[in-house]
């Protein structure tokens, strides 16, 4: 590659990134998952589109897809709140094991008997599409205000179920007969245990080191945290464990350890996650050949209906049977099993190993993901409203952004009073902020002013709060409590809870 070729490549990549960034705004307004737009960009650049780029390297796509998934799982783990997923861990573990097994079996049976695929192809498709996609789930949950218990289950499930599904797909892609089922179950259990142990150990050691080592520049902290998370994946994979589970658990521990410059770390990880998503989806769009998909549309629709209407609901209701959960919540969890890039990336594994019919498997999975993501993603908020989920405590929750003021040993908190917040109509003095914290600025209708104790807060106001380091958490809890319970939050026994994710106003 010459310097001129490098310049052309940089120009093309930068234009693709700018178009993809602009597409995020379109997807957020329409409810359309951004992954579909990114896939469309890749298809448009491919051999059947205006770009005319010929690309058929499934192995390179698989390798880069794995790398992108590692970054996406790390970003998701860093933004996951431990207190939300801790109660959900047993349910998420059941969905990621029992639920995956049921989903694979039901989907494979439907693909064999209704779509006419042979058993190896049917099992491959059943395994590939049984994994919910972390990128799609994290993206949708940012815009759908669900109760914390459901958010925790979905986030943990999407972080956990990649591991057993990858093992199943690799096993079904090997030459010769598939191993006995009990040996396969033992392999899955062993790899999950190794991955979990390494992820927890790396996360704890990394958090301890980051709290006790002073780096010379603040920009080094986000790099170090991401390097620790990625090392958990690499060590887990080299130890023949689940690297995907290792990186997710390590990132969860790091994200909840209150490390120095944590807002900057989360912002850096989120940026890398977006780059990973954009690059992965565009590459997958390049790999597909649209004119070869026509014969596989009907089988994809049939298998997708089996997966969405039968396999996913049965697996959710059966896997969650030991716990008493309202049918509304189980119904929403059934519909929220979003697929995305993960199934398409996993569909490249049989292509790399030259499994007969692997190209058809890839085409069916691609069509299935595109069509059913287009159906499920935009309708999820509507279903949540119909089931009367998401209109409770989470609707009144605040997104609070924190920026450390290192030399002043303080923090600058910013938040916006939302439409359902009970902070509307409360005077600044009635907030009763802890000593060492104060509302220093209010931005209302584009105009900023310093509030008086008698200033009445309104919906849409943006507040800037300065808090000293010792009372930073207490100040955030107080803001959350007033947002949920109004000025009498203390009398009502409402003490506030941490927001969903910093910056999610």
XYZ file of C-alpha atoms in Angstrom:
505
model
C 0.000 0.000 0.000
C 1.380 3.382 -1.010
C 0.914 6.688 0.790
C -1.683 7.713 -1.816
C -3.661 4.545 -1.147
C -3.422 5.246 2.579
C -4.774 8.755 2.046
C -7.712 7.405 0.051
C -8.430 4.788 2.719
C -8.359 7.387 5.509
C -10.739 9.620 3.556
C -13.182 6.777 2.948
C -13.057 5.603 6.578
C -13.593 9.105 7.942
C -16.564 9.684 5.620
C -18.100 6.344 6.659
C -17.687 7.263 10.338
C -19.274 10.690 9.813
C -22.226 9.159 7.974
C -22.587 6.551 10.714
C -22.516 9.215 13.448
C -25.215 11.173 11.627
C -27.217 7.947 11.320
C -27.325 7.614 15.125
C -29.509 10.728 15.296
C -31.856 9.280 12.677
C -32.114 5.967 14.528
C -32.737 7.654 17.897
C -35.640 9.647 16.470
C -37.193 6.798 14.498
C -36.565 4.005 17.006
C -34.822 2.058 14.246
C -31.745 0.231 15.621
C -28.600 1.849 14.276
C -27.124 -1.533 13.343
C -29.520 -1.733 10.387
C -28.246 1.597 9.077
C -24.626 0.485 9.466
C -25.370 -2.785 7.668
C -27.014 -0.751 4.909
C -23.865 1.357 4.569
C -21.815 -1.811 4.162
C -24.220 -3.258 1.599
C -24.185 0.034 -0.350
C -20.379 -0.064 -0.422
C -20.387 -3.720 -1.566
C -20.340 -5.310 -4.967
C -24.098 -4.991 -5.513
C -24.167 -1.349 -4.421
C -22.825 1.935 -5.790
C -19.484 1.360 -4.056
C -18.720 -1.796 -6.023
C -16.220 -3.103 -3.439
C -15.675 -6.866 -3.777
C -15.067 -8.416 -0.345
C -15.464 -12.095 0.549
C -12.925 -12.712 3.316
C -14.996 -14.491 5.973
C -11.967 -15.245 8.144
C -10.921 -11.584 8.387
C -14.526 -10.634 9.140
C -14.645 -13.209 11.919
C -11.385 -12.001 13.491
C -12.317 -8.320 13.363
C -15.824 -9.168 14.567
C -14.386 -10.948 17.609
C -12.200 -7.920 18.374
C -15.199 -5.591 18.076
C -17.295 -7.827 20.351
C -14.578 -7.703 23.003
C -14.652 -3.888 22.975
C -18.481 -3.798 22.968
C -18.709 -6.192 25.917
C -16.084 -4.180 27.799
C -18.013 -0.947 27.195
C -21.260 -2.593 28.261
C -19.683 -3.982 31.422
C -18.154 -0.632 32.390
C -21.593 1.002 32.123
C -23.471 -1.754 33.979
C -24.452 -0.935 37.547
C -23.717 -3.797 39.899
C -26.708 -3.139 42.147
C -29.021 -3.510 39.132
C -27.626 -6.804 37.828
C -26.808 -8.439 41.191
C -30.424 -9.534 41.856
C -30.696 -10.549 38.197
C -27.653 -12.843 38.065
C -29.460 -16.155 38.799
C -32.180 -15.373 36.244
C -29.641 -14.237 33.633
C -27.556 -17.374 34.217
C -30.634 -19.548 33.724
C -31.559 -17.717 30.509
C -27.970 -18.076 29.245
C -27.864 -21.831 29.817
C -31.295 -23.477 30.085
C -32.863 -20.799 27.891
C -30.183 -21.116 25.216
C -30.502 -24.927 25.158
C -34.282 -24.771 24.701
C -34.010 -22.053 22.070
C -31.421 -24.021 20.083
C -33.511 -27.203 20.172
C -36.822 -25.591 19.193
C -35.319 -23.387 16.473
C -33.281 -26.261 15.018
C -36.340 -28.534 14.916
C -38.329 -25.866 13.103
C -35.483 -25.206 10.646
C -35.235 -28.927 9.874
C -38.913 -29.857 9.581
C -40.375 -26.619 8.206
C -37.497 -25.069 6.230
C -36.055 -28.375 4.999
C -32.473 -27.879 6.232
C -30.328 -30.848 7.200
C -29.692 -31.332 10.899
C -26.188 -29.833 10.977
C -27.332 -26.662 9.239
C -30.442 -26.520 11.430
C -28.418 -26.898 14.622
C -25.964 -24.247 13.451
C -28.750 -21.749 12.779
C -30.453 -22.620 16.067
C -27.224 -22.001 17.985
C -26.226 -18.876 16.079
C -29.531 -17.025 16.546
C -30.013 -18.062 20.186
C -27.581 -15.402 21.402
C -28.983 -11.968 22.165
C -26.710 -9.199 20.931
C -24.982 -7.034 23.539
C -24.646 -4.046 21.210
C -28.332 -4.105 20.230
C -29.536 -4.617 23.815
C -27.327 -1.895 25.303
C -28.355 0.512 22.530
C -32.096 -0.065 22.959
C -31.977 0.029 26.771
C -30.490 3.526 26.596
C -33.761 4.793 25.102
C -36.361 2.512 26.736
C -36.998 3.301 30.440
C -37.578 -0.181 31.854
C -37.650 -1.201 35.542
C -34.183 -1.868 36.938
C -34.854 -5.586 37.470
C -35.657 -6.107 33.774
C -32.755 -3.950 32.633
C -30.407 -5.981 34.825
C -31.676 -9.297 33.443
C -31.347 -8.189 29.815
C -27.896 -6.663 30.264
C -26.523 -9.648 32.173
C -28.074 -12.142 29.748
C -26.573 -10.396 26.718
C -23.186 -10.369 28.466
C -23.372 -14.029 29.510
C -24.991 -15.925 26.654
C -22.295 -15.266 24.038
C -20.024 -17.738 25.809
C -22.103 -20.959 25.626
C -23.367 -20.089 22.140
C -19.813 -19.696 20.754
C -18.922 -23.116 22.180
C -22.004 -24.687 20.563
C -21.348 -23.103 17.164
C -17.706 -24.245 17.177
C -18.782 -27.771 18.154
C -21.419 -27.939 15.403
C -18.885 -26.589 12.884
C -16.282 -29.311 13.473
C -15.861 -32.084 10.936
C -17.458 -35.431 11.740
C -20.269 -36.192 14.177
C -21.053 -33.837 17.019
C -19.789 -34.932 20.429
C -22.107 -36.617 22.897
C -24.336 -34.062 24.525
C -23.070 -34.734 28.060
C -19.455 -34.117 26.969
C -20.555 -30.887 25.296
C -22.330 -29.752 28.460
C -19.217 -30.512 30.500
C -17.074 -28.481 28.091
C -19.452 -25.521 28.308
C -19.522 -25.643 32.114
C -15.716 -25.864 32.348
C -15.093 -22.991 29.919
C -17.642 -20.783 31.682
C -16.061 -21.521 35.067
C -12.558 -20.736 33.790
C -13.720 -17.539 32.110
C -15.638 -16.375 35.182
C -12.695 -17.050 37.506
C -10.211 -15.204 35.292
C -12.584 -12.290 34.676
C -13.287 -11.792 38.379
C -9.610 -12.078 39.297
C -8.402 -9.673 36.588
C -11.175 -7.209 37.390
C -10.406 -7.182 41.123
C -6.629 -6.945 40.647
C -7.037 -4.254 37.999
C -9.365 -2.163 40.182
C -6.956 -2.457 43.124
C -4.019 -1.379 40.971
C -5.872 1.559 39.409
C -6.854 2.892 42.842
C -3.312 2.717 44.203
C -1.172 3.708 41.194
C -0.893 7.403 40.318
C -0.462 7.846 36.575
C 1.204 11.034 35.259
C -1.675 11.995 32.925
C -5.442 11.644 33.276
C -5.734 10.387 29.689
C -3.801 7.253 30.633
C -6.516 5.988 33.001
C -9.096 5.119 30.298
C -6.407 3.389 28.227
C -5.253 1.346 31.218
C -8.805 0.308 32.164
C -9.595 -0.861 28.628
C -6.268 -2.698 28.444
C -7.091 -4.528 31.687
C -10.520 -5.551 30.364
C -9.117 -6.774 27.033
C -6.366 -8.702 28.839
C -9.101 -10.579 30.727
C -10.510 -11.763 27.393
C -7.092 -12.789 26.076
C -6.097 -14.663 29.230
C -9.475 -16.366 29.437
C -9.279 -17.518 25.815
C -5.656 -18.682 26.144
C -6.639 -20.692 29.232
C -9.316 -22.456 27.116
C -12.064 -20.629 28.967
C -14.728 -18.205 27.848
C -12.939 -14.974 26.993
C -16.246 -13.184 26.353
C -17.501 -13.916 29.867
C -14.109 -12.944 31.312
C -14.021 -9.505 29.656
C -17.618 -8.719 30.645
C -17.136 -9.646 34.317
C -13.807 -7.821 34.523
C -15.397 -4.691 33.025
C -18.339 -4.865 35.455
C -15.949 -4.912 38.413
C -13.863 -2.056 36.986
C -16.946 0.004 36.194
C -18.281 -0.257 39.735
C -14.985 0.290 41.554
C -15.174 4.142 41.631
C -11.846 4.490 39.878
C -10.167 7.858 39.254
C -11.516 9.710 36.190
C -14.359 7.218 35.801
C -16.526 9.582 33.671
C -13.657 10.014 31.214
C -13.104 6.253 31.199
C -16.733 5.551 30.408
C -16.717 8.184 27.669
C -13.571 6.704 26.131
C -15.016 3.182 26.289
C -18.300 4.342 24.772
C -16.417 5.924 21.866
C -14.474 2.717 21.255
C -17.721 0.759 21.479
C -19.323 2.914 18.795
C -16.287 2.472 16.542
C -16.448 -1.286 17.113
C -20.148 -1.405 16.253
C -19.788 0.740 13.141
C -16.772 -1.156 11.819
C -18.280 -4.572 12.532
C -21.664 -3.867 10.956
C -20.180 -2.173 7.888
C -17.808 -5.110 7.379
C -20.663 -7.606 7.703
C -22.656 -5.592 5.170
C -19.689 -5.758 2.789
C -19.425 -9.519 3.197
C -23.013 -10.233 2.185
C -24.023 -10.445 -1.488
C -27.623 -9.160 -1.749
C -28.542 -10.921 -5.005
C -27.730 -14.256 -3.336
C -30.268 -13.640 -0.565
C -33.443 -13.963 -2.636
C -33.723 -17.755 -2.325
C -33.239 -17.599 1.451
C -35.849 -14.972 2.347
C -38.707 -17.456 2.891
C -36.638 -19.888 5.057
C -35.360 -16.904 7.065
C -38.916 -15.658 7.668
C -40.057 -19.125 8.769
C -37.127 -19.697 11.115
C -37.434 -16.158 12.468
C -41.119 -16.714 13.269
C -40.275 -19.938 15.081
C -37.523 -18.180 17.031
C -39.526 -15.063 17.909
C -42.982 -16.492 18.520
C -42.159 -19.961 19.892
C -38.527 -20.570 20.866
C -37.744 -17.316 22.701
C -40.996 -17.178 24.722
C -40.807 -20.869 25.654
C -37.156 -20.542 26.699
C -37.859 -17.411 28.775
C -40.923 -18.785 30.571
C -39.238 -22.163 31.202
C -35.867 -20.736 32.309
C -37.576 -18.308 34.715
C -40.008 -20.883 36.107
C -38.209 -21.144 39.504
C -38.815 -17.435 40.121
C -42.156 -15.766 40.573
C -42.288 -13.064 37.944
C -45.393 -11.404 36.495
C -46.359 -12.654 33.038
C -46.045 -9.087 31.734
C -42.337 -9.000 32.576
C -41.732 -12.411 31.007
C -43.588 -11.304 27.893
C -41.412 -8.212 27.576
C -38.246 -10.263 28.128
C -39.424 -12.614 25.363
C -39.812 -9.760 22.877
C -36.621 -8.007 24.001
C -34.342 -10.854 22.878
C -32.756 -8.699 20.188
C -30.373 -10.141 17.622
C -27.658 -8.114 15.948
C -24.080 -8.492 14.825
C -23.276 -11.396 17.160
C -25.331 -13.996 15.225
C -23.957 -12.736 11.895
C -20.368 -12.883 13.187
C -20.958 -16.386 14.567
C -22.388 -17.423 11.201
C -18.916 -16.859 9.701
C -17.454 -19.676 11.859
C -18.862 -22.524 9.706
C -17.801 -20.578 6.594
C -14.194 -20.477 7.826
C -14.261 -24.219 8.629
C -15.856 -25.053 5.229
C -19.004 -26.667 6.610
C -21.218 -27.773 3.661
C -24.011 -25.263 3.130
C -22.356 -22.643 5.358
C -22.981 -19.821 2.880
C -26.702 -20.556 2.997
C -26.571 -20.542 6.792
C -24.911 -17.111 6.684
C -27.489 -15.737 4.232
C -30.446 -17.022 6.273
C -29.022 -15.571 9.482
C -28.354 -12.219 7.809
C -31.899 -11.912 6.444
C -33.411 -13.087 9.742
C -31.467 -10.559 11.801
C -32.275 -7.643 9.499
C -36.006 -8.345 9.253
C -36.711 -9.200 12.870
C -34.507 -6.449 14.286
C -36.494 -4.038 12.123
C -39.679 -5.449 13.680
C -38.620 -5.881 17.322
C -36.482 -2.803 17.972
C -38.992 -0.036 17.157
C -41.936 -1.910 18.751
C -40.231 -2.588 22.098
C -41.106 0.842 23.630
C -44.716 0.424 22.445
C -44.951 -3.043 24.017
C -43.479 -1.752 27.284
C -46.202 0.898 27.435
C -48.940 -1.606 26.573
C -47.754 -3.924 29.333
C -47.570 -0.939 31.713
C -43.876 -1.444 32.312
C -41.407 1.407 32.491
C -43.812 4.097 33.711
C -42.902 3.763 37.364
C -39.810 4.630 39.317
C -37.506 4.645 36.320
C -39.538 7.358 34.612
C -38.742 9.695 37.482
C -35.081 8.735 37.603
C -32.370 11.276 36.934
C -29.317 10.949 34.754
C -26.497 12.674 36.606
C -23.169 13.437 34.956
C -20.176 13.813 37.271
C -16.885 15.499 36.431
C -14.075 15.477 39.031
C -12.436 18.766 40.014
C -9.083 17.309 41.007
C -7.282 20.304 42.479
C -10.371 21.570 44.279
C -11.159 18.100 45.614
C -14.731 18.394 44.452
C -17.171 17.294 41.783
C -19.389 19.115 39.327
C -22.741 17.354 38.904
C -25.137 18.187 36.096
C -28.657 16.881 35.560
C -31.842 17.783 33.720
C -35.315 17.744 35.305
C -37.338 15.344 33.155
C -41.068 15.376 32.328
C -41.968 12.863 35.068
C -39.623 14.233 37.746
C -41.235 15.354 41.008
C -38.519 17.960 41.361
C -40.807 20.209 39.304
C -42.253 22.869 41.589
C -39.661 22.380 44.336
C -37.727 25.406 45.567
C -33.928 25.208 45.565
C -33.858 25.573 49.341
C -36.321 22.685 49.693
C -33.829 20.334 48.044
C -32.009 20.275 51.412
C -28.663 19.400 49.863
C -26.040 18.054 52.290
C -23.523 20.485 53.748
C -20.723 20.855 51.219
C -23.023 20.735 48.163
C -24.960 23.544 46.488
C -26.908 24.303 43.320
C -24.713 26.930 41.689
C -26.352 27.433 38.286
C -29.697 26.822 36.558
C -30.104 26.795 32.772
C -33.708 27.484 31.719
C -34.879 28.004 28.135
C -31.315 28.703 27.001
C -30.685 31.295 29.750
C -28.420 30.604 32.727
C -28.702 32.247 36.141
C -27.560 31.780 39.731
C -30.592 30.570 41.712
C -31.806 31.936 45.032
C -33.064 29.606 47.794
C -36.628 30.528 46.779
C -36.137 29.815 43.051
C -38.785 27.320 41.905
C -37.445 24.564 39.665
C -39.296 23.598 36.495
C -39.347 20.725 34.040
C -36.542 21.050 31.514
C -34.258 22.971 33.879
C -30.626 21.914 33.825
C -28.906 22.094 37.210
C -25.219 22.438 37.989
C -24.316 21.260 41.467
C -20.895 21.599 43.059
C -20.135 19.046 45.782
C -17.051 18.385 47.858
C -15.535 14.942 47.562
C -16.896 13.529 50.876
C -20.535 14.422 50.080
C -20.559 13.722 46.341
C -22.522 10.436 46.671
C -24.894 11.916 49.265
C -25.659 14.847 46.945
C -26.500 12.508 44.078
C -28.707 10.355 46.321
C -30.569 13.455 47.510
C -31.232 14.627 43.955
C -32.522 11.183 43.034
C -34.750 11.071 46.128
C -36.380 14.442 45.410
C -36.840 13.491 41.755
C -38.703 10.328 42.783
C -40.566 11.549 45.881
C -40.687 15.342 45.735
C -39.831 17.677 48.584
C -41.189 15.173 51.149
C -38.952 12.354 49.955
C -37.311 11.982 53.363
C -40.647 11.706 55.176
C -41.906 9.175 52.621
C -38.856 6.973 53.152
C -37.510 7.535 49.617
C -33.744 7.824 49.764
C -32.929 7.747 46.068
C -31.060 5.365 43.844
C -28.231 5.767 41.407
C -29.254 6.734 37.908
C -29.401 4.335 35.013
C -26.196 5.497 33.401
C -24.280 8.775 33.577
C -25.339 11.200 30.919
C -28.670 9.481 30.156
C -30.767 12.553 30.876
